[in-house]
mmCIF file of C-alpha atoms in Angstrom:
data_model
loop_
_atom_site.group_PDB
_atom_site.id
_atom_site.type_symbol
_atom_site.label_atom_id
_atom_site.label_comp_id
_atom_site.label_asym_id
_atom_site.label_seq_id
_atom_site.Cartn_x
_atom_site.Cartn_y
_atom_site.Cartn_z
ATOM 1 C CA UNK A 101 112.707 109.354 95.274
ATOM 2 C CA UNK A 102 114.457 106.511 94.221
ATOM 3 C CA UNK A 103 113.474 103.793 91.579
ATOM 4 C CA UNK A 104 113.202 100.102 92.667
ATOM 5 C CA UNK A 105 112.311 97.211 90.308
ATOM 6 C CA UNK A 106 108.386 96.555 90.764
ATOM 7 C CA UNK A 107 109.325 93.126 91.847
ATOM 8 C CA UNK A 108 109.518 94.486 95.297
ATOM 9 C CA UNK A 109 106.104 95.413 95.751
ATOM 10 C CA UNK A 110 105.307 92.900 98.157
ATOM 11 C CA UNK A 111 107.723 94.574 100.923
ATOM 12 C CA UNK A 112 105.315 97.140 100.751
ATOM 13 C CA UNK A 113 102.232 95.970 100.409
ATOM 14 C CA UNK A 114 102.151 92.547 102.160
ATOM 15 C CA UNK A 115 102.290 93.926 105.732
ATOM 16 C CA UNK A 116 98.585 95.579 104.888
ATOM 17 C CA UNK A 117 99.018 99.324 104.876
ATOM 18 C CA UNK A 118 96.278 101.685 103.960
ATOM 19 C CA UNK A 119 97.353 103.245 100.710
ATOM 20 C CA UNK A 120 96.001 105.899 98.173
ATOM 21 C CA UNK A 121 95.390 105.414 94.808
ATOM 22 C CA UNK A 122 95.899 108.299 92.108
ATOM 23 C CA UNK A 123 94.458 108.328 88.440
ATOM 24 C CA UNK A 124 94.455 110.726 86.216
ATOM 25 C CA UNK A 125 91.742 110.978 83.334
ATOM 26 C CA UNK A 126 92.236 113.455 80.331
ATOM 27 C CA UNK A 127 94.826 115.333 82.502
ATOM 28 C CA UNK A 128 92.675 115.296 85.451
ATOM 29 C CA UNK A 129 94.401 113.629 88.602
ATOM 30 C CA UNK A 130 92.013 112.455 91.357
ATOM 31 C CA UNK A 131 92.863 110.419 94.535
ATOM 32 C CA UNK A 132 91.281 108.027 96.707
ATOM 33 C CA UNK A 133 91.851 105.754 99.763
ATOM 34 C CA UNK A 134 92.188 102.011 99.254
ATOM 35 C CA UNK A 135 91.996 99.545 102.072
ATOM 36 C CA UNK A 136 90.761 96.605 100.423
ATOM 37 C CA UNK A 137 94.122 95.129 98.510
ATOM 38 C CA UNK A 138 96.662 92.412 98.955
ATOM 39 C CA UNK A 139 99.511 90.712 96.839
ATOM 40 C CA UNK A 140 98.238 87.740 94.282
ATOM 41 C CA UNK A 141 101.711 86.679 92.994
ATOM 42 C CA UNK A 142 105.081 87.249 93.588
ATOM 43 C CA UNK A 143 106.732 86.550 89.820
ATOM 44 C CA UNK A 144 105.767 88.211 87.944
ATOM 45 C CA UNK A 145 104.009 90.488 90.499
ATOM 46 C CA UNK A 146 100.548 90.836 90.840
ATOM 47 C CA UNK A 147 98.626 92.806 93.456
ATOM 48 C CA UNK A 148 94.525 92.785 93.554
ATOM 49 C CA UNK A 149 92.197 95.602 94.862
ATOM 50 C CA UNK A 150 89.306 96.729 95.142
ATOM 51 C CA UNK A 151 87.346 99.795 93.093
ATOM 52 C CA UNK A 152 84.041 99.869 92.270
ATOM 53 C CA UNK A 153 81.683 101.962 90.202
ATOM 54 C CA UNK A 154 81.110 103.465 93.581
ATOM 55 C CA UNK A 155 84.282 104.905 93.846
ATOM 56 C CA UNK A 156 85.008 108.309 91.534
ATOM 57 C CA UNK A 157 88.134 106.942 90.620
ATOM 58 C CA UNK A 158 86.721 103.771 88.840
ATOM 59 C CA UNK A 159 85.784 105.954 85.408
ATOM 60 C CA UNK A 160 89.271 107.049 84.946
ATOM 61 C CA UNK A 161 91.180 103.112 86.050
ATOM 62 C CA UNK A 162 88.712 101.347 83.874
ATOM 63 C CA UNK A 163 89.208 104.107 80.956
ATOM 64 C CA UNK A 164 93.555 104.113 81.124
ATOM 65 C CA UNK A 165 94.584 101.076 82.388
ATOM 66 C CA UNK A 166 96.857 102.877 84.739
ATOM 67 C CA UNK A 167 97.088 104.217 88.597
ATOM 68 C CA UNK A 168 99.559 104.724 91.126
ATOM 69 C CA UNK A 169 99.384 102.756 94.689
ATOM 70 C CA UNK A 170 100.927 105.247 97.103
ATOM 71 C CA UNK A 171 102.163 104.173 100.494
ATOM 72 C CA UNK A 172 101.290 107.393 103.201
ATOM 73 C CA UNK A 173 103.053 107.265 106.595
ATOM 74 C CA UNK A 174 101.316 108.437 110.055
ATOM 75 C CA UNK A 175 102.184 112.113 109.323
ATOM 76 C CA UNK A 176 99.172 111.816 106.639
ATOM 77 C CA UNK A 177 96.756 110.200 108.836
ATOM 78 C CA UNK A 178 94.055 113.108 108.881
ATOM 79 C CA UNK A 179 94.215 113.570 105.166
ATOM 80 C CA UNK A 180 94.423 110.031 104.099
ATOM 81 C CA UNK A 181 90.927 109.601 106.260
ATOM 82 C CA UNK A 182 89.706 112.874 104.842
ATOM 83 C CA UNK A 183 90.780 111.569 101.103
ATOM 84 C CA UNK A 184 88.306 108.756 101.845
ATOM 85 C CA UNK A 185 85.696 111.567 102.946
ATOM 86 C CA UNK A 186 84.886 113.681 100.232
ATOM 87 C CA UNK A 187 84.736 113.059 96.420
ATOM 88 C CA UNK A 188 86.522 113.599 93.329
ATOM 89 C CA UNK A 189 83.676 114.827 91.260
ATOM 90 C CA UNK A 190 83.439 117.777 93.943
ATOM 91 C CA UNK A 191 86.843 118.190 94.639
ATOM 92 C CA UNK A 192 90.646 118.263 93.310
ATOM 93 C CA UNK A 193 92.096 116.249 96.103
ATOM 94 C CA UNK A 194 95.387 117.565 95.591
ATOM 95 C CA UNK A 195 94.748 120.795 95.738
ATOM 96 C CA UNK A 196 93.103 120.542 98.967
ATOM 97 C CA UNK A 197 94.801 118.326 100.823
ATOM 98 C CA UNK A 198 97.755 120.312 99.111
ATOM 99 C CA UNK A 199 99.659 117.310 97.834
ATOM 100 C CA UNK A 200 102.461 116.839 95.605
ATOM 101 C CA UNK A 201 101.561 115.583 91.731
ATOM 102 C CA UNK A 202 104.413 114.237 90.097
ATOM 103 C CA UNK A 203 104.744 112.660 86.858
ATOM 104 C CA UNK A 204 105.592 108.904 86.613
ATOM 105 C CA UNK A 205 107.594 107.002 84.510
ATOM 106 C CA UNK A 206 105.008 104.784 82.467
ATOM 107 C CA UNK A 207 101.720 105.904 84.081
ATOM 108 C CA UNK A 208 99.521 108.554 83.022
ATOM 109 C CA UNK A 209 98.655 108.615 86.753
ATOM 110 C CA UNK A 210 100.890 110.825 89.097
ATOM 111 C CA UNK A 211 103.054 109.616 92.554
ATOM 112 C CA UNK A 212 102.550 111.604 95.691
ATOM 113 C CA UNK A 213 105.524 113.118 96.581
ATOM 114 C CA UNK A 214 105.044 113.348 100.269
ATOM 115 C CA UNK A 215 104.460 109.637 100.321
ATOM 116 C CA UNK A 216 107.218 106.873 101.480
ATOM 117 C CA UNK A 217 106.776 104.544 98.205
ATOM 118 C CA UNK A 218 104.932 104.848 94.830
ATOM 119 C CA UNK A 219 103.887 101.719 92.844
ATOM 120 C CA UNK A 220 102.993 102.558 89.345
ATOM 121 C CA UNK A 221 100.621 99.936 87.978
ATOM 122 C CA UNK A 222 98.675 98.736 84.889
ATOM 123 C CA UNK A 223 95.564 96.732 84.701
ATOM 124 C CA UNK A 224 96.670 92.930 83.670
ATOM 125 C CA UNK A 225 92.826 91.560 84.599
ATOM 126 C CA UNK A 226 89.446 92.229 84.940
ATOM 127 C CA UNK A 227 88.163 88.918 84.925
ATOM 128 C CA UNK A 228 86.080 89.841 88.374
ATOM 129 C CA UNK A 229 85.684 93.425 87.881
ATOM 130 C CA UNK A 230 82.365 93.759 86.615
ATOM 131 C CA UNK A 231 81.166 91.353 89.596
ATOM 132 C CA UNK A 232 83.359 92.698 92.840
ATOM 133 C CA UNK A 233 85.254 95.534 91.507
ATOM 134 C CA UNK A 234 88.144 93.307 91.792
ATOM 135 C CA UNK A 235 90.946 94.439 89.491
ATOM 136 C CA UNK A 236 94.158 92.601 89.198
ATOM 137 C CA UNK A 237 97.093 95.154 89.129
ATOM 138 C CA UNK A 238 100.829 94.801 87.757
ATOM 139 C CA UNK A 239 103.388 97.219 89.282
ATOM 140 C CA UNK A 240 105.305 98.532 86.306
ATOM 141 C CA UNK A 241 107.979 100.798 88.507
ATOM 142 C CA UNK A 242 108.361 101.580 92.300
ATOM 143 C CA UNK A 243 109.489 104.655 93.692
ATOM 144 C CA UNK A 244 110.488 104.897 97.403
ATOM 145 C CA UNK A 245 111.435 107.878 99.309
ATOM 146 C CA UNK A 246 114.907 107.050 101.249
ATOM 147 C CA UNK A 247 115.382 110.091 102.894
ATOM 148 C CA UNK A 248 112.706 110.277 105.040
ATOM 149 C CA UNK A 249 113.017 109.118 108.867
ATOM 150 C CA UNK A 250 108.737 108.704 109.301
ATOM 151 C CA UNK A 251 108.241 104.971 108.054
ATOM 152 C CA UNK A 252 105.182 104.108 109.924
ATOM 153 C CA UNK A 253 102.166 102.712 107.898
ATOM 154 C CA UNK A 254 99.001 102.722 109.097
ATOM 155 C CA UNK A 255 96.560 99.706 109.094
ATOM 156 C CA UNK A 256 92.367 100.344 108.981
ATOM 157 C CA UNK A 257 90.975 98.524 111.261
ATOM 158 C CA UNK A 258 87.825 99.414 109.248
ATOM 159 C CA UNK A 259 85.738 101.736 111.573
ATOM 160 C CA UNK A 260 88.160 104.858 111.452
ATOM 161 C CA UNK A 261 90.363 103.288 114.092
ATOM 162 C CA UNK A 262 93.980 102.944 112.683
ATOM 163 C CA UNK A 263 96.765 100.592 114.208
ATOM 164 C CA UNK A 264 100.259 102.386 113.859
ATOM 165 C CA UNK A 265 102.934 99.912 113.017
ATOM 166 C CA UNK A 266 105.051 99.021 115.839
ATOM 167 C CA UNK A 267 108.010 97.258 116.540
ATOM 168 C CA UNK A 268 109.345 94.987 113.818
ATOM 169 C CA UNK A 269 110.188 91.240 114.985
ATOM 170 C CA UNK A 270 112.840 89.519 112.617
ATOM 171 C CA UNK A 271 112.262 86.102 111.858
ATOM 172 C CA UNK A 272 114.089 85.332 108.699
ATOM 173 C CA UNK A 273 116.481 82.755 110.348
ATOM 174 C CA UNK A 274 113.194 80.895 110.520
ATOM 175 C CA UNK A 275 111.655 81.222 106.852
ATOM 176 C CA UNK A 276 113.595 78.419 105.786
ATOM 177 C CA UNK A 277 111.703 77.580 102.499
ATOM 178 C CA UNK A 278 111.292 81.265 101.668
ATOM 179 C CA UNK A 279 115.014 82.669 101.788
ATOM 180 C CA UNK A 280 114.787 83.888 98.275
ATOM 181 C CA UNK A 281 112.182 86.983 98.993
ATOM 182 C CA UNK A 282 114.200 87.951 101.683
ATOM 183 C CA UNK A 283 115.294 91.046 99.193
ATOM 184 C CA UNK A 284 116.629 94.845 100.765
ATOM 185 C CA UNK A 285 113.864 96.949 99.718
ATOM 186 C CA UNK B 57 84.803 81.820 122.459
ATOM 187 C CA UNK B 58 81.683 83.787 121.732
ATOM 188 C CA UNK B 59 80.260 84.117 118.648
ATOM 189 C CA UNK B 60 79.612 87.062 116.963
ATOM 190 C CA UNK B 61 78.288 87.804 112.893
ATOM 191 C CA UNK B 62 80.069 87.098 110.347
ATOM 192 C CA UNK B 63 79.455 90.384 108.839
ATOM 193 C CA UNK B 64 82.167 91.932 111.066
ATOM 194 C CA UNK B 65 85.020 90.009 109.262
ATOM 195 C CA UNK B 66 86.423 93.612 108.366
ATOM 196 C CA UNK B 67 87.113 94.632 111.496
ATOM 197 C CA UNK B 68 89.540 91.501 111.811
ATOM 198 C CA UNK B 69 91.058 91.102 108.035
ATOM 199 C CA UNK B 70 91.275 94.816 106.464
ATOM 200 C CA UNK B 71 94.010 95.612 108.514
ATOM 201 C CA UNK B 72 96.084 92.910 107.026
ATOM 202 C CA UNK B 73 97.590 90.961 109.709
ATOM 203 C CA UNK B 74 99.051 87.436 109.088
ATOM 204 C CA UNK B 75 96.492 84.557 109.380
ATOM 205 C CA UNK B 76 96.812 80.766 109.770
ATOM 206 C CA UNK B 77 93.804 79.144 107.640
ATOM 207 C CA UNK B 78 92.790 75.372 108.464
ATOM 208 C CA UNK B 79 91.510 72.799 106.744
ATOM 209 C CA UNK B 80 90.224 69.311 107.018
ATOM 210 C CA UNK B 81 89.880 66.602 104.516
ATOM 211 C CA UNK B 82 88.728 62.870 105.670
ATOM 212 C CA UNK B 83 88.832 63.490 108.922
ATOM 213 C CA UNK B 84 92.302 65.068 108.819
ATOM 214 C CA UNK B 85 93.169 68.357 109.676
ATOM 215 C CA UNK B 86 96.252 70.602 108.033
ATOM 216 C CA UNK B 87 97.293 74.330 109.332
ATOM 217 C CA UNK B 88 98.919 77.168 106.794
ATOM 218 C CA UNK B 89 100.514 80.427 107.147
ATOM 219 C CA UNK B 90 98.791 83.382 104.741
ATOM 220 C CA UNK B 91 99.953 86.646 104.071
ATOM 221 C CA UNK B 92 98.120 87.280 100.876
ATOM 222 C CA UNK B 93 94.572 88.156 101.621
ATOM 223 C CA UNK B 94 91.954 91.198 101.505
ATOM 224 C CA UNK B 95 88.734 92.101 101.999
ATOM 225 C CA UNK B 96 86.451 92.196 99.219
ATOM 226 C CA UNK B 97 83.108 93.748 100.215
ATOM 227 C CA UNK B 98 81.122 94.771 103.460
ATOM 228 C CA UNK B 99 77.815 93.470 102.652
ATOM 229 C CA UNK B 100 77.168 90.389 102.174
ATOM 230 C CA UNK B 101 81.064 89.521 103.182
ATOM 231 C CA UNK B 102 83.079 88.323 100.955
ATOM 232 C CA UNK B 103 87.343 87.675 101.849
ATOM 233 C CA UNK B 104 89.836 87.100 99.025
ATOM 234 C CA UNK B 105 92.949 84.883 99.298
ATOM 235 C CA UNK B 106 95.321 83.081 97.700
ATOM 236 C CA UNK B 107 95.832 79.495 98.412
ATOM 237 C CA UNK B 108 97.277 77.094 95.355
ATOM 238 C CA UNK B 109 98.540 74.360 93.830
ATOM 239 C CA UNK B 110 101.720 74.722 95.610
ATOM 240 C CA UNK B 111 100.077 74.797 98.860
ATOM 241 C CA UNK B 112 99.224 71.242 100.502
ATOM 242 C CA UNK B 113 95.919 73.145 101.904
ATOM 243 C CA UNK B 114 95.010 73.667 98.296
ATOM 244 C CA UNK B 115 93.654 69.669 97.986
ATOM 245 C CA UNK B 116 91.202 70.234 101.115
ATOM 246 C CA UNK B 117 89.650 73.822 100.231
ATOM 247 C CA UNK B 118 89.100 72.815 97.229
ATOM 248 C CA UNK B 119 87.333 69.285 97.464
ATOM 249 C CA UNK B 120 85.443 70.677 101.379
ATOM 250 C CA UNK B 121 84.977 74.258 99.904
ATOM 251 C CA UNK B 122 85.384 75.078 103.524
ATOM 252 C CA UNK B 123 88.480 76.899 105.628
ATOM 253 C CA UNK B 124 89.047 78.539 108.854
ATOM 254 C CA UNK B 125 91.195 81.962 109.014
ATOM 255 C CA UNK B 126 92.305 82.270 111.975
ATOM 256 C CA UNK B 127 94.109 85.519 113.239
ATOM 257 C CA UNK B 128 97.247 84.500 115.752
ATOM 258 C CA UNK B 129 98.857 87.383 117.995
ATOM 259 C CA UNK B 130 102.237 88.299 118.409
ATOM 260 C CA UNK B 131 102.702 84.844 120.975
ATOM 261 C CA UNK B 132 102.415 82.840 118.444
ATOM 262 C CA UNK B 133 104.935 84.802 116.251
ATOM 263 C CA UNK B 134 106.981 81.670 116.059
ATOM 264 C CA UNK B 135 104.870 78.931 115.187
ATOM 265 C CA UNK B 136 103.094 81.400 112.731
ATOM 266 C CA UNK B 137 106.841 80.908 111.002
ATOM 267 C CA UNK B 138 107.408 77.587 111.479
ATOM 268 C CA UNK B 139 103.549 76.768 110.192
ATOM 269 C CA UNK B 140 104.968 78.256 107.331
ATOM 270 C CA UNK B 141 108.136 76.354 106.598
ATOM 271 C CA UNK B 142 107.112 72.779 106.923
ATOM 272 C CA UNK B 143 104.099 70.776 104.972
ATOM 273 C CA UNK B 144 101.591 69.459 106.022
ATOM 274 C CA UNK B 145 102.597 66.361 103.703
ATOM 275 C CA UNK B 146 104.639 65.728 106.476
ATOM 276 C CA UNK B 147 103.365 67.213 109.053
ATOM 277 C CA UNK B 148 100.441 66.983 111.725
ATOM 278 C CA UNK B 149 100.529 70.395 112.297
ATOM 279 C CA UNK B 150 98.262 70.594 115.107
ATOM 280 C CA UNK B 151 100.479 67.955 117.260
ATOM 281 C CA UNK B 152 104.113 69.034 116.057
ATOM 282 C CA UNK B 153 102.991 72.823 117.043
ATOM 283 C CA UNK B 154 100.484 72.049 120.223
ATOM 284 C CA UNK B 155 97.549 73.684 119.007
ATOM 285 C CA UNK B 156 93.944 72.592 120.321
ATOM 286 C CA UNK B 157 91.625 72.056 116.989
ATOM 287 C CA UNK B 158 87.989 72.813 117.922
ATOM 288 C CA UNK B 159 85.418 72.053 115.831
ATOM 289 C CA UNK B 160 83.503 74.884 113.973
ATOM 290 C CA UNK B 161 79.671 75.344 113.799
ATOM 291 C CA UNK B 162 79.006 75.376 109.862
ATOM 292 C CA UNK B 163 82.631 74.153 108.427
ATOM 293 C CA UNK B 164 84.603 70.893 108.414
ATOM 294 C CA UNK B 165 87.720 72.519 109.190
ATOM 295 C CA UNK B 166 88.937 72.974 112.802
ATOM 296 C CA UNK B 167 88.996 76.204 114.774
ATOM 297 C CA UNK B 168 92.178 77.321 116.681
ATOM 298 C CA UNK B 169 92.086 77.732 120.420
ATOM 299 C CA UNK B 170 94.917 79.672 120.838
ATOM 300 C CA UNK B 171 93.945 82.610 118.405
ATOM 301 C CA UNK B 172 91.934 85.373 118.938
ATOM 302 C CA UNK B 173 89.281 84.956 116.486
ATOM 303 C CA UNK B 174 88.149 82.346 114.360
ATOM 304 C CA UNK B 175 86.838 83.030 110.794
ATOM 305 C CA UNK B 176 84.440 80.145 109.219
ATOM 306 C CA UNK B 177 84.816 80.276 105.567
ATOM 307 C CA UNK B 178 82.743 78.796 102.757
ATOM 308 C CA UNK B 179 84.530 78.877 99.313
ATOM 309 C CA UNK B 180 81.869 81.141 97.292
ATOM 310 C CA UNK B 181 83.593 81.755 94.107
ATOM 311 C CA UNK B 182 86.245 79.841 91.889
ATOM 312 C CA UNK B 183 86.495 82.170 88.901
ATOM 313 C CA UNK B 184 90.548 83.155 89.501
ATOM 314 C CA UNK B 185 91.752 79.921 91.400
ATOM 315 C CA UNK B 186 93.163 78.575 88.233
ATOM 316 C CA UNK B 187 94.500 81.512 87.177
ATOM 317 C CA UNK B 188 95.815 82.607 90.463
ATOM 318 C CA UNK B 189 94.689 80.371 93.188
ATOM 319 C CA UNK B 190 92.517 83.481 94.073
ATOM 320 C CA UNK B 191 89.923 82.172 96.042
ATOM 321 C CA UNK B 192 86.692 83.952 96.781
ATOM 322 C CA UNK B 193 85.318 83.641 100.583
ATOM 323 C CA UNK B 194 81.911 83.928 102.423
ATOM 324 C CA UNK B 195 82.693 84.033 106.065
ATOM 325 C CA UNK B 196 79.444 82.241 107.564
ATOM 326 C CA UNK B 197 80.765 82.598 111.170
ATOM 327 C CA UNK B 198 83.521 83.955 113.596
ATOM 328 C CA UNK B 199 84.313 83.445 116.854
ATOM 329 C CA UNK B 200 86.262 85.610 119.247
ATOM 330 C CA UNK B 201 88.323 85.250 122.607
ATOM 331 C CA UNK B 202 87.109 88.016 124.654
ATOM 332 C CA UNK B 203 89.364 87.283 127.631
ATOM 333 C CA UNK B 204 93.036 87.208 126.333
ATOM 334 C CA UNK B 205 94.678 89.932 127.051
ATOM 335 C CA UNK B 206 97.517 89.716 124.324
ATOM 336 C CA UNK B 207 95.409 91.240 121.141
ATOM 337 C CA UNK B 208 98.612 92.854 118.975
ATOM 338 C CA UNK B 209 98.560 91.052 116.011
ATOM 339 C CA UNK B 210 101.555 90.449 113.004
ATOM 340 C CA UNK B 211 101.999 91.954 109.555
ATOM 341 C CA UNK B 212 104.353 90.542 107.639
ATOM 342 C CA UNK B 213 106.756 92.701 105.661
ATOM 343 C CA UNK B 214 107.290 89.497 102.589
ATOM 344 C CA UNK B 215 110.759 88.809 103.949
ATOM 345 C CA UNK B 216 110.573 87.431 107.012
ATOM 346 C CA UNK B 217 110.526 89.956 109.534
ATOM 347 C CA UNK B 218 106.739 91.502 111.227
ATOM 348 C CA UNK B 219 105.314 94.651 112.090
ATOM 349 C CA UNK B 220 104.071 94.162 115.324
ATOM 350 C CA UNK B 221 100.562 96.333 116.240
ATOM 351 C CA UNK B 222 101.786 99.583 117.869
ATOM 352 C CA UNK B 223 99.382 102.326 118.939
ATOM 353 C CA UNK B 224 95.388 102.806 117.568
ATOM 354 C CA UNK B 225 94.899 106.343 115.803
ATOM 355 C CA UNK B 226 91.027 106.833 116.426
ATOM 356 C CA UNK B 227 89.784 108.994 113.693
ATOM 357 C CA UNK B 228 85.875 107.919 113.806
ATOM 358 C CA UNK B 229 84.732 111.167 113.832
ATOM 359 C CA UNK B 230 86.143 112.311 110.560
ATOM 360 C CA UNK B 231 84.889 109.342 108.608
ATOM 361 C CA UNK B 232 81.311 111.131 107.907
ATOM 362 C CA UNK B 233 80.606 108.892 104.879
ATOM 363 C CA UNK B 234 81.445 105.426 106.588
ATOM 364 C CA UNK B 235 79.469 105.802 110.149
ATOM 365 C CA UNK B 236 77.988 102.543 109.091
ATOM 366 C CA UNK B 237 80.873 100.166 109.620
ATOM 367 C CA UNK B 238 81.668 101.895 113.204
ATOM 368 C CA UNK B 239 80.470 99.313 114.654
ATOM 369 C CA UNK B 240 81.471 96.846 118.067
ATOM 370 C CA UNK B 241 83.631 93.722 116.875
#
């Protein structure tokens, strides 16, 4: 995987994808699947999700600081639905959906390898986390996986139905006021 | 249009197409293009978005505490753009881009006939606007257009181009814990 600045993690996130989320808490990775989040600010770049004391993962955000937003592709379908399905306090995740722990750059959290892209993120606010779960995120590296030809995200439509990402329609002569994000990811 | 609950707002938002959000203040009316938006919980529904200073919307949400979000398909690709790169400062919006406002049931702002569903939003919580223009959203009713045919809607990859809705995965039966959001939009 390649390294990308973290300013860049609105190409991958804007468009809505479903995406895991990895922590790791005293050495112990767990996963989950994360379909409530969106970008809050460009510069410096802020994304906002959602994890709740509902969600096994929750202990071990609130307790580093740190997790991993990992960007699956429509080969992982089944296990990023079956991620969502079962629990960390029951089970390793990546042991049995037989997934790739690697070790980030300034995360204690690990990437997926068999991902496209990896966002490595620290808290920066949880103003609204004790009321929605709502914790504001700043990516701190990205990692994105060139070499792969499957670059279809998937999108919840939030009953178990998933739309598979289509065409692409390029309108950047248009965004007139916006030129400056138009970036290569 | 028929009207269905607002409590089905996920099954329009999580999959994180582009929306157009209106507004109205005295009497007049403004349009705007959002890509930074999530859903923040099922029950009772609440819808996070971004909308500041910067934006000329930002005046009208917050003296009405009311919006629309509206969810265009890929027809309106163009105009989505072009809502997007002009001010409504300037602007009428609704004339310049021939779109028919009709009026809501609960909210000052205008509906949008030529979308596909109509969000009413009340502005339920301010806590991160000043921080972030992060605004906190009770949708109170929605509206959808049962007889267009044209239902693929846009993601927008941050630079200017869209991913346009490609094929539905249906993997209901594997999400044992969630059977409660399988619900009809």
């Amino acid at each position: 995987m390649e390294r990308i600045d973290p300013s860049k993690a609105y190409l991958l996130l804007e468009a809505g994808p479903i995406v895991l989320v990895t922590t790791a808490d005293e050495g112990r990775a767990n996963i989950m699947t994360m379909g409530f989040h969106m970008m809050v600010q460009h510069a410096p770049p802020r994304i906002a999700c959602i994890i709740g004391p509902w969600d096994h993962s929750y202990k071990a955000l609130s307790a580093t600081g740190e997790c991993v937003v990992a960007i699956p592709t429509i080969d992982l379908a089944r296990t990023v639905v079956d991620i969502g399905n079962c629990s960390g306090t029951e089970v390793d995740k990546f042991a049995k959906f037989k997934l790739t722990a690697q070790p980030a750059a300034k995360v204690s959290a690990p990437l997926i390898a068999e991902c496209l892209a990896n966002i490595e993120c620290r808290v920066a606010d949880t103003a609204l986390v004790d009321k929605y779960g709502l914790f504001i995120l700043e990516p701190v590296a990205i990692w994105i996986d060139r070499d792969r030809k499957e670059r279809r995200t998937l999108h919840h439509n939030g009953d178990g139905t998933f739309t598979v990402d289509g065409r692409v329609l390029d309108l950047r002569e248009r965004m007139v006021l916006w030129k400056a994000f138009q970036v290569a990811l």
